[in-house]
Short mmCIF file of N, CA and C and ligand atoms in Angstrom, two decimals:
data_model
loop_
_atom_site.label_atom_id
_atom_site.label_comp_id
_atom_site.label_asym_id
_atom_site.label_seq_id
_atom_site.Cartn_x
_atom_site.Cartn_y
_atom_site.Cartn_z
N UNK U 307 -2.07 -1.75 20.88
CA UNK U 307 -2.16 -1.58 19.42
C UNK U 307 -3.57 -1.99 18.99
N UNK U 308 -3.89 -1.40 18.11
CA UNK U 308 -5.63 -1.17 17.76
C UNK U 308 -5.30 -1.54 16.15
N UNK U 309 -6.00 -2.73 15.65
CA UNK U 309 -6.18 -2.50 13.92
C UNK U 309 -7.69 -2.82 13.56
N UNK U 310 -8.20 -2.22 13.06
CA UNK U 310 -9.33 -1.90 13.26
C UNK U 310 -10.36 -2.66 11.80
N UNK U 311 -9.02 -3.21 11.16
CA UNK U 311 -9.09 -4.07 9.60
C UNK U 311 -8.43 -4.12 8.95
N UNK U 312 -8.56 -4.70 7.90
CA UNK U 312 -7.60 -5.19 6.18
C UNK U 312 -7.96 -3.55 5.35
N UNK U 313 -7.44 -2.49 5.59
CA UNK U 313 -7.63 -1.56 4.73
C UNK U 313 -7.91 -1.59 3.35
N UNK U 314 -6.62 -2.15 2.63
CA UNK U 314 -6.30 -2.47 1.35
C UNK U 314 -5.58 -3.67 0.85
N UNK U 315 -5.48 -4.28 0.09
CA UNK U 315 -4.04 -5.23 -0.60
C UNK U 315 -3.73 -4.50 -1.74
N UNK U 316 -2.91 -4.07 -1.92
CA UNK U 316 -1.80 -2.98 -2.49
C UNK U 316 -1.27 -4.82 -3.61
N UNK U 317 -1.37 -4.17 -5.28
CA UNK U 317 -1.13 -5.51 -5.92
C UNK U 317 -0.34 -4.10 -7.03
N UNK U 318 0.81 -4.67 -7.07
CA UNK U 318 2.00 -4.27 -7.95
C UNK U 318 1.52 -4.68 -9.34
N UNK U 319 1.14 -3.66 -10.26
CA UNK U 319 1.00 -4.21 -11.82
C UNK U 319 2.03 -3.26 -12.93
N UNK U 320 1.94 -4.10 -13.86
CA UNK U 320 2.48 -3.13 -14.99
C UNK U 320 1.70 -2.28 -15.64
N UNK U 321 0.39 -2.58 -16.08
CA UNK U 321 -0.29 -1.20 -16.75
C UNK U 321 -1.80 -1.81 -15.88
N UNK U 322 -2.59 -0.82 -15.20
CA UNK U 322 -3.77 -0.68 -14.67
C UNK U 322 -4.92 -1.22 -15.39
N UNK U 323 -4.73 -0.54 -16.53
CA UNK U 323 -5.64 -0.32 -17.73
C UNK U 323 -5.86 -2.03 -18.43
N UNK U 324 -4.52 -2.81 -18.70
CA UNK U 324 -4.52 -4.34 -18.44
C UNK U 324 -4.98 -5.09 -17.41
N UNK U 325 -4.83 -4.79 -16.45
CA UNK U 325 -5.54 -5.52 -15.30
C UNK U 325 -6.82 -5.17 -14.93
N UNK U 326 -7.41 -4.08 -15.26
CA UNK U 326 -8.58 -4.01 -14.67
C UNK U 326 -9.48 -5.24 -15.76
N UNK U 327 -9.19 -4.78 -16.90
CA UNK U 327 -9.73 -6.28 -17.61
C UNK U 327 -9.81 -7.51 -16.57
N UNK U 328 -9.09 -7.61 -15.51
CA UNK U 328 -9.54 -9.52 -14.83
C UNK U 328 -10.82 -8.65 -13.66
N UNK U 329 -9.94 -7.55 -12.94
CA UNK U 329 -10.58 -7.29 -11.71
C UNK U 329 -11.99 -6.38 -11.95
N UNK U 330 -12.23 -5.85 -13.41
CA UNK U 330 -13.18 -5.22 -13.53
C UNK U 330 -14.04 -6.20 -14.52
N UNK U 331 -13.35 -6.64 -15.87
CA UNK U 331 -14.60 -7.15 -16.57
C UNK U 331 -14.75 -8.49 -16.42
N UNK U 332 -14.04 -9.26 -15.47
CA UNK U 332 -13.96 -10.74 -15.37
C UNK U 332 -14.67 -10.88 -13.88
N UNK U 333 -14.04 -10.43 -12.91
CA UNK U 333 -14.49 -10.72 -11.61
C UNK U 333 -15.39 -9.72 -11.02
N UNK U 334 -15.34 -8.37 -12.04
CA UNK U 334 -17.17 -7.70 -11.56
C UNK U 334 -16.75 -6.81 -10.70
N UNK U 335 -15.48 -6.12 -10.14
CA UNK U 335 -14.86 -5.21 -9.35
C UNK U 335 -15.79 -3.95 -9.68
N UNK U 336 -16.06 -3.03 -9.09
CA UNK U 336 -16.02 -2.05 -9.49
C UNK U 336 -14.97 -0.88 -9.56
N UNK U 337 -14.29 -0.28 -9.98
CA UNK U 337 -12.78 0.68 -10.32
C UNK U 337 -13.97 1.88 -9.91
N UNK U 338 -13.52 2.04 -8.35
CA UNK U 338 -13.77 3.46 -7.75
C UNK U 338 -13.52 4.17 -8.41
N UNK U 339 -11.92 4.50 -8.45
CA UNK U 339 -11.38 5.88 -8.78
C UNK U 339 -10.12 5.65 -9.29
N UNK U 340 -9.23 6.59 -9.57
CA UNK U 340 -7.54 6.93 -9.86
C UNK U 340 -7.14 7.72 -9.38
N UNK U 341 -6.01 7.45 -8.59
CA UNK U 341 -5.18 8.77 -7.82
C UNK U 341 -3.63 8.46 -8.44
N UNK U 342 -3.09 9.51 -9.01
CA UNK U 342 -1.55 9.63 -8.76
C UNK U 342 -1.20 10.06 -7.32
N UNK U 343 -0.06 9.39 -6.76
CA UNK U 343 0.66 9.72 -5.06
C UNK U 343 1.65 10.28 -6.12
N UNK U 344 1.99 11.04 -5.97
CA UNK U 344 3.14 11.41 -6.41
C UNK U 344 4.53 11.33 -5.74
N UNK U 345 4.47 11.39 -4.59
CA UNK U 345 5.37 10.86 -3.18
C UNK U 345 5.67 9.44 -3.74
N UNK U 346 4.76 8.74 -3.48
CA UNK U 346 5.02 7.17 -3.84
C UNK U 346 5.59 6.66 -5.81
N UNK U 347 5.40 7.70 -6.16
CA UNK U 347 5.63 6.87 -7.75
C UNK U 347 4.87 6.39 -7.97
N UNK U 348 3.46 6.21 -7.69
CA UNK U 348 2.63 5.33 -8.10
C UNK U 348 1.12 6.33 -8.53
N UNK U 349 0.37 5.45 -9.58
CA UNK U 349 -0.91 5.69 -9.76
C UNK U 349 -1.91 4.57 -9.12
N UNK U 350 -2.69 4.54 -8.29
CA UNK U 350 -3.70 3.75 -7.72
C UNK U 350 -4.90 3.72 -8.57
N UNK U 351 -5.61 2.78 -8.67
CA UNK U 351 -6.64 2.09 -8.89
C UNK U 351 -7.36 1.11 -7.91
N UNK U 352 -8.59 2.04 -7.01
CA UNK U 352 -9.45 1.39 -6.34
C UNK U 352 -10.70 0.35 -6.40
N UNK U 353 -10.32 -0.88 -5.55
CA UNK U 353 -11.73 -1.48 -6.57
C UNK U 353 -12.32 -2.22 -5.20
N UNK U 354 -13.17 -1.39 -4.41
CA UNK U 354 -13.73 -1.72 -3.18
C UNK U 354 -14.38 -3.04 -3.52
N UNK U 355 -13.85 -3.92 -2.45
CA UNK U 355 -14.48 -5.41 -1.70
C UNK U 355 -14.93 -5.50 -0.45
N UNK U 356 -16.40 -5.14 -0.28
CA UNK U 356 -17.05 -5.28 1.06
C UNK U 356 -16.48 -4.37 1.95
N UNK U 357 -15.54 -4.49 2.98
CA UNK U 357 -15.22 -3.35 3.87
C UNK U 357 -13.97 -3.39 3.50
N UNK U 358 -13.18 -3.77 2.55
CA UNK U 358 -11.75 -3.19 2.93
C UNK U 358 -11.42 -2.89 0.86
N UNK U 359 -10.70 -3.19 0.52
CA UNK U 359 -10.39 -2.62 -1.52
C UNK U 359 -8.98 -3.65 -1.97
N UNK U 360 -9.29 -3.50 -3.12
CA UNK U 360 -8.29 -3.83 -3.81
C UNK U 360 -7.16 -2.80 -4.23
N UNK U 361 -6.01 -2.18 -4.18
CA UNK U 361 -5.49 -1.44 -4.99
C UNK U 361 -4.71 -1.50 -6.01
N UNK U 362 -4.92 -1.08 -7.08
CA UNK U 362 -3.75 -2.04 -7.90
C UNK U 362 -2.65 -0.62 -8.39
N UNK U 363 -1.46 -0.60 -8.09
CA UNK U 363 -0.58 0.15 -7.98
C UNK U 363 0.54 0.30 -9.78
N UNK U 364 0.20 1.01 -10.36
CA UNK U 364 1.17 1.41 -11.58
C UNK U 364 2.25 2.15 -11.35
N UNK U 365 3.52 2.41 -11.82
CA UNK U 365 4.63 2.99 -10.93
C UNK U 365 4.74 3.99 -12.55
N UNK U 366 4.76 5.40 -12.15
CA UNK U 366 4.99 6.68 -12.46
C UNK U 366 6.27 6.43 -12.96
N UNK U 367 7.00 6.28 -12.28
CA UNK U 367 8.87 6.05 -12.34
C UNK U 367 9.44 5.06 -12.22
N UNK U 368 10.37 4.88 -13.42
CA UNK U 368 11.29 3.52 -13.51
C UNK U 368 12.14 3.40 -12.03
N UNK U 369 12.80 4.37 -11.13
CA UNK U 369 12.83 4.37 -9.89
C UNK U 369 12.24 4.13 -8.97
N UNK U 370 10.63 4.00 -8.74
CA UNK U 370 9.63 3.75 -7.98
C UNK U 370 9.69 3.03 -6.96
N UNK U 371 9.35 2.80 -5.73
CA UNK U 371 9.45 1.33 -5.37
C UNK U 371 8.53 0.05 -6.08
N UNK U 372 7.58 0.33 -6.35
CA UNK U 372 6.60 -0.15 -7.59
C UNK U 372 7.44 -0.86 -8.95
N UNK U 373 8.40 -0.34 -9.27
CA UNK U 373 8.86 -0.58 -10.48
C UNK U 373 9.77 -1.31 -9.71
N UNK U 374 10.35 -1.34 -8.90
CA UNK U 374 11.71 -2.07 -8.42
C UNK U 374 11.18 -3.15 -8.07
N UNK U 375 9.85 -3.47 -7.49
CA UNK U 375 9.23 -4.73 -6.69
C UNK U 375 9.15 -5.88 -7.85
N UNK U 376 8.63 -4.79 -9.07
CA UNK U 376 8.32 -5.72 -10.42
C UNK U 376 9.87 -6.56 -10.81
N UNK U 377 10.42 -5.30 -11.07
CA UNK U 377 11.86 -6.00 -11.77
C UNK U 377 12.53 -7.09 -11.17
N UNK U 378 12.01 -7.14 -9.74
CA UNK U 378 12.47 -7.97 -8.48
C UNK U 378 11.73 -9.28 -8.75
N UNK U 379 10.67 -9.05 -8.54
CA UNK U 379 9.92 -10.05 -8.06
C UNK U 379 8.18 -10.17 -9.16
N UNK U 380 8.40 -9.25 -10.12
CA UNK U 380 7.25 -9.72 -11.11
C UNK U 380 6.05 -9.47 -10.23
N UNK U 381 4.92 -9.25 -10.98
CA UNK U 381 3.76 -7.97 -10.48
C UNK U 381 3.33 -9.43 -9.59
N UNK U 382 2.73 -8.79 -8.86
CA UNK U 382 1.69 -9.38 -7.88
C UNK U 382 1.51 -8.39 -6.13
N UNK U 383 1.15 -9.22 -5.32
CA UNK U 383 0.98 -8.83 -3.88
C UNK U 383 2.33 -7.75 -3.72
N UNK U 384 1.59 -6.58 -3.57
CA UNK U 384 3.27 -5.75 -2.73
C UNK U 384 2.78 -6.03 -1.77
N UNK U 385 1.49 -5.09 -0.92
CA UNK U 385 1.68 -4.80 0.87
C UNK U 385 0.22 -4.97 0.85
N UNK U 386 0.24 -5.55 2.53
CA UNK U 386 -0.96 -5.34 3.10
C UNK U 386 -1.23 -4.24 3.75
N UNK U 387 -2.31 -3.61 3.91
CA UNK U 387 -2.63 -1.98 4.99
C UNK U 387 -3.45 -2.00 6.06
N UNK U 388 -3.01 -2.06 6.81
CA UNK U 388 -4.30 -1.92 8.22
C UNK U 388 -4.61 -1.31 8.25
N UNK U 389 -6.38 -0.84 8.68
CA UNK U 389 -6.77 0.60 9.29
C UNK U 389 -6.17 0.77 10.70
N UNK U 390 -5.63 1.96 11.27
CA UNK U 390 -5.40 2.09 12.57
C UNK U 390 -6.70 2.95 12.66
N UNK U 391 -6.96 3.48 14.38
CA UNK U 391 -7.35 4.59 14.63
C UNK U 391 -6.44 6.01 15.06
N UNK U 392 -5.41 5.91 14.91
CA UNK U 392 -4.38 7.12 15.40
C UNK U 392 -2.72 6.18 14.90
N UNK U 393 -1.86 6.80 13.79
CA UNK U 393 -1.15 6.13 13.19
C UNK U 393 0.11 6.76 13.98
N UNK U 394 0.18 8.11 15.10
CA UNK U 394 1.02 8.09 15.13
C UNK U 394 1.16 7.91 16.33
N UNK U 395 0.24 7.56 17.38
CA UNK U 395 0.16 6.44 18.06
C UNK U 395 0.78 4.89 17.63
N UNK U 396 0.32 4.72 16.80
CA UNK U 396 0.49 2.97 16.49
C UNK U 396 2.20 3.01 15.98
N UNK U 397 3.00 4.03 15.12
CA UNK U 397 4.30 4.13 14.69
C UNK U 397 4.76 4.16 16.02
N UNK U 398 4.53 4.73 17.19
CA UNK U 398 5.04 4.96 18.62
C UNK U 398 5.36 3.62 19.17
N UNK U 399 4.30 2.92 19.49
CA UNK U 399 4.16 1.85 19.82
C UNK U 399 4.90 0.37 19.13
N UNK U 400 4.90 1.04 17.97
CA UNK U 400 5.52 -0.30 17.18
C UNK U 400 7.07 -0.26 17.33
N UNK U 401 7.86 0.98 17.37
CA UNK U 401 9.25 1.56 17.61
C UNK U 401 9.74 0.70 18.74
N UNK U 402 8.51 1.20 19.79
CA UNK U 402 8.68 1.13 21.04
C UNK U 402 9.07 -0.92 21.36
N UNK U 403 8.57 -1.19 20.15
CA UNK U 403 8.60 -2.67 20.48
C UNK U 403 9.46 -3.38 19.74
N UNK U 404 10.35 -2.28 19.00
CA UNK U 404 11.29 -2.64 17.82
C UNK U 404 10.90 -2.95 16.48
N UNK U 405 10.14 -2.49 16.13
CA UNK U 405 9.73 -2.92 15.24
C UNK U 405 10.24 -1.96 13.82
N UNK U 406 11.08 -2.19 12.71
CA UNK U 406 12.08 -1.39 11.78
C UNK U 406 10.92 -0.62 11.13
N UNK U 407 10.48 0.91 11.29
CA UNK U 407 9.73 1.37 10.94
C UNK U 407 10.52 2.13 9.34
N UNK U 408 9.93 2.10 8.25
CA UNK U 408 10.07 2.81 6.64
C UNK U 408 10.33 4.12 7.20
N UNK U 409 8.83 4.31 7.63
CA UNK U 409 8.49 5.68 7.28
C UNK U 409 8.49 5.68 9.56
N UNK U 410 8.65 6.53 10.01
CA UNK U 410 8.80 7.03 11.18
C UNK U 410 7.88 8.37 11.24
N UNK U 411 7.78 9.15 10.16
CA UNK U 411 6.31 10.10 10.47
C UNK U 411 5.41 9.87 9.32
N UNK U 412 4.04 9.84 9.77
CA UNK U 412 3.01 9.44 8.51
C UNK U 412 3.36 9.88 6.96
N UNK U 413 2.92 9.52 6.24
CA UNK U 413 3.04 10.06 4.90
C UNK U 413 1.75 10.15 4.30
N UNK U 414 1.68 10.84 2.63
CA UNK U 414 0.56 11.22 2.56
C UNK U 414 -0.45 9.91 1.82
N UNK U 415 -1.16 9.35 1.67
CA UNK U 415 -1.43 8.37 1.18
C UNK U 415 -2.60 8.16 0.20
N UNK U 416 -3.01 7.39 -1.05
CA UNK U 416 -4.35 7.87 -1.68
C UNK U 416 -5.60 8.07 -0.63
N UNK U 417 -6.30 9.15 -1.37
CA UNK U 417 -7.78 9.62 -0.81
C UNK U 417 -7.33 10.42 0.46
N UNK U 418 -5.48 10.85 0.51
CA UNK U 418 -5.88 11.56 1.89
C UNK U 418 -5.83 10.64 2.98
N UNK U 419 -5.16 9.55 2.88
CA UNK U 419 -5.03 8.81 4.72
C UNK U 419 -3.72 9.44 4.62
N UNK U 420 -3.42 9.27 5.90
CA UNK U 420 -1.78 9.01 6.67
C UNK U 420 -1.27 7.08 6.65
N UNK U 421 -0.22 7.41 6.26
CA UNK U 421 0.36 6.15 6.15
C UNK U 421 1.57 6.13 6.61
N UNK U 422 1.67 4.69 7.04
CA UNK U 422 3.67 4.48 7.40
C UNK U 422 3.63 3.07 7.53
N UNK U 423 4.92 3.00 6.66
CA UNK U 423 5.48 1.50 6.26
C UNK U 423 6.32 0.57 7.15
N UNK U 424 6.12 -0.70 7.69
CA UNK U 424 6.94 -1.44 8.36
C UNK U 424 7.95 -2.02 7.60
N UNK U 425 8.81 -2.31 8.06
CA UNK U 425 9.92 -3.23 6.97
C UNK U 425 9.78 -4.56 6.53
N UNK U 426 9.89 -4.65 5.83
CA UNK U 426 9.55 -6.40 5.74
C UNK U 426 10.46 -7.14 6.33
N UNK U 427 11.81 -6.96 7.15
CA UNK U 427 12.47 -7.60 7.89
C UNK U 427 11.87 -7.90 9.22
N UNK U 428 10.90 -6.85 9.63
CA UNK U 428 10.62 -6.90 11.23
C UNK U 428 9.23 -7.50 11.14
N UNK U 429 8.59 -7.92 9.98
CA UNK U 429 7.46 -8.75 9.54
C UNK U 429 7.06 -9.67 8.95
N UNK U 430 8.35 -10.73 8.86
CA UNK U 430 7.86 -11.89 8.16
C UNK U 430 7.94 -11.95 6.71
N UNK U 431 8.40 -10.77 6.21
CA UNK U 431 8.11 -10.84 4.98
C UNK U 431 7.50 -10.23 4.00
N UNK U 432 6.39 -9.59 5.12
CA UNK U 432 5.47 -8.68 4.28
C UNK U 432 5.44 -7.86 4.68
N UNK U 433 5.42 -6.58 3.74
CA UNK U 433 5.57 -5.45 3.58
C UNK U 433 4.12 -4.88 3.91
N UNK U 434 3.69 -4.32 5.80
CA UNK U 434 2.57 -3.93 6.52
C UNK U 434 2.75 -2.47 6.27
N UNK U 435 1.85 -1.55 5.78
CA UNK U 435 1.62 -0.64 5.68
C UNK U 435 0.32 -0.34 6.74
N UNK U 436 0.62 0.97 7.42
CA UNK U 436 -0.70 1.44 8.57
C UNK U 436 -1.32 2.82 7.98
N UNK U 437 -2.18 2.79 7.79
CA UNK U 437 -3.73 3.59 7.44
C UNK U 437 -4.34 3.90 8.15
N UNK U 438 -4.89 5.26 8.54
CA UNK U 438 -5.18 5.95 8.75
C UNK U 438 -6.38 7.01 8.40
N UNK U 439 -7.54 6.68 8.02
CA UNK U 439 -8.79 7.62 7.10
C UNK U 439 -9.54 8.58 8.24
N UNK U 440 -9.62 9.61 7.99
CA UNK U 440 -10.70 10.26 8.57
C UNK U 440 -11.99 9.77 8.82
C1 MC0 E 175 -0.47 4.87 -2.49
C2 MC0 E 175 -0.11 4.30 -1.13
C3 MC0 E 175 -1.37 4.09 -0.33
O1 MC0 E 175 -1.80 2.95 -0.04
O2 MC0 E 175 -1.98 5.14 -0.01
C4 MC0 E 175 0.73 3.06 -1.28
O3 MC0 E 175 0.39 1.96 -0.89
S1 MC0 E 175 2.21 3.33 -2.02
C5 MC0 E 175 2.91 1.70 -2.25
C6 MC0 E 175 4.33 1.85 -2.81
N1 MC0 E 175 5.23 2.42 -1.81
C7 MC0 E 175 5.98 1.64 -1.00
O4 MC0 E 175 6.00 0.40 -1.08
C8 MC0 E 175 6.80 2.39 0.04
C9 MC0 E 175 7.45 1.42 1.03
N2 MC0 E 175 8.39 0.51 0.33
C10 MC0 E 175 9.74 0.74 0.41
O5 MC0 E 175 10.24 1.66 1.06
C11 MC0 E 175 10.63 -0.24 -0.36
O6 MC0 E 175 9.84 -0.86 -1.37
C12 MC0 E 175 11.23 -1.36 0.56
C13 MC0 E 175 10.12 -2.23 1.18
C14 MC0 E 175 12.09 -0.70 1.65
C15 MC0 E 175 12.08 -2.27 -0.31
O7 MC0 E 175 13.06 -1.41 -0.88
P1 MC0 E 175 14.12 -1.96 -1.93
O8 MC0 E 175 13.40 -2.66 -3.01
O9 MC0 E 175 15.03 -0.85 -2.31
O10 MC0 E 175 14.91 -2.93 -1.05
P2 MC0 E 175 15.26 -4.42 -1.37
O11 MC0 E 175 14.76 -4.85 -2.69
O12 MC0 E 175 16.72 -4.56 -1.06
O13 MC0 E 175 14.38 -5.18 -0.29
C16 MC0 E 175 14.90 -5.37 1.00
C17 MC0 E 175 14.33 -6.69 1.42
O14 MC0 E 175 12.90 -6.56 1.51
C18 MC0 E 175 12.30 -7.46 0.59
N3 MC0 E 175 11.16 -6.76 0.00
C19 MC0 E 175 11.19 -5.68 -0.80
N4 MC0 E 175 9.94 -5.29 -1.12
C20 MC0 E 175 9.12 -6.19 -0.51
C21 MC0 E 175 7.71 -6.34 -0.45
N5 MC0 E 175 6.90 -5.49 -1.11
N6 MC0 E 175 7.18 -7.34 0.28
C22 MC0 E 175 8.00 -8.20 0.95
N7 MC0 E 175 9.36 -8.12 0.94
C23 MC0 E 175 9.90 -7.11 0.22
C24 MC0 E 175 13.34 -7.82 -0.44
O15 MC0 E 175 13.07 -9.10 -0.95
C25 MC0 E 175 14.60 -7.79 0.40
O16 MC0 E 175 14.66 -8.99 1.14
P3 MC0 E 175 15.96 -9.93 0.98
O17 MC0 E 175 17.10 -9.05 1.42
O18 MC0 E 175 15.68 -11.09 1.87
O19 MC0 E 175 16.00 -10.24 -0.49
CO1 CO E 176 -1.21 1.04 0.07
#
């Protein structure tokens, strides 16, 4: 197994547009971009830190997993993301070692990676997402 870095920290909010106020006009972030996933329920907000980003995740749908994490557990940290170099290699490997895979074939992810979700049962807790960029 190859992780190649801290891709992202994926941070569950209620409105983007409120938070970028700490991460943009308080702590000096810069807000790359906005992507709706539409797959995921979510709108992203990128705010690159040195080699890996911040994402801060708004949920499209009161169904979302985004919206369910909140109602659960109130905005903060959802998931961490590793870069892999070959994700469906690394989903192989992780199966192979038991590990409760979400997603079992990549999915589509902002900017165009491949992604797939570990469970938070087979991780401690936290919800590892694997990345994938061209
Ligand atoms: C845009 C894209 C990208 O980067 O490109 C993204 O990141 S999309 C990011 C948004 N998409 C996702 O997160 C997709 C993957 N997530 C999921 O499939 C879901 O959120 C699950 C992780 C399966 C949780 O689903 P659901 O809320 O229905 O189940 P649940 O509430 O019963 O949770 C099952 C157990 O996992 C725990 N749990 C739930 N969400 C958690 C999280 N984010 N971190 C750590 N633990 C978590 C719960 O406390 C519970 O533990 P206990 O039983 O001990 O209470
Ligand atoms: Co993510």
């Amino acid at each position: 197994m190859k992780v190649l870095k801290v891709d992202h920290i994926g941070v569950a909010v209620k409105n983007l547009d409120e938070t970028l106020k700490f991460y943009q006009d308080i702590l000096g972030l810069e807000l790359q971009g906005t992507e709706v996933v539409e797959e995921q329920k979510v709108k992203v907000a990128f705010l690159p830190v040195g080699d890996t980003e911040v994402e801060l995740l708004e949920s499209t749908d009161p169904d979302g997993p985004i919206a369910k994490f909140i109602e659960k557990k109130g905005e903060g940290i959802q998931h961490i993301a590793f870069r892999v170099p070959n994700i469906e290699e690394a989903i192989q490997e992780l199966k192979e070692k038991g590990v409760r895979m979400i997603d079992e074939k990549p999915r589509y992810g902002a900017g165009g990676a491949k992604i797939a979700f570990c469970h938070p049962k087979s991780t401690n807790g936290v919800l590892v997402e694997l990345s994938e960029r061209e």
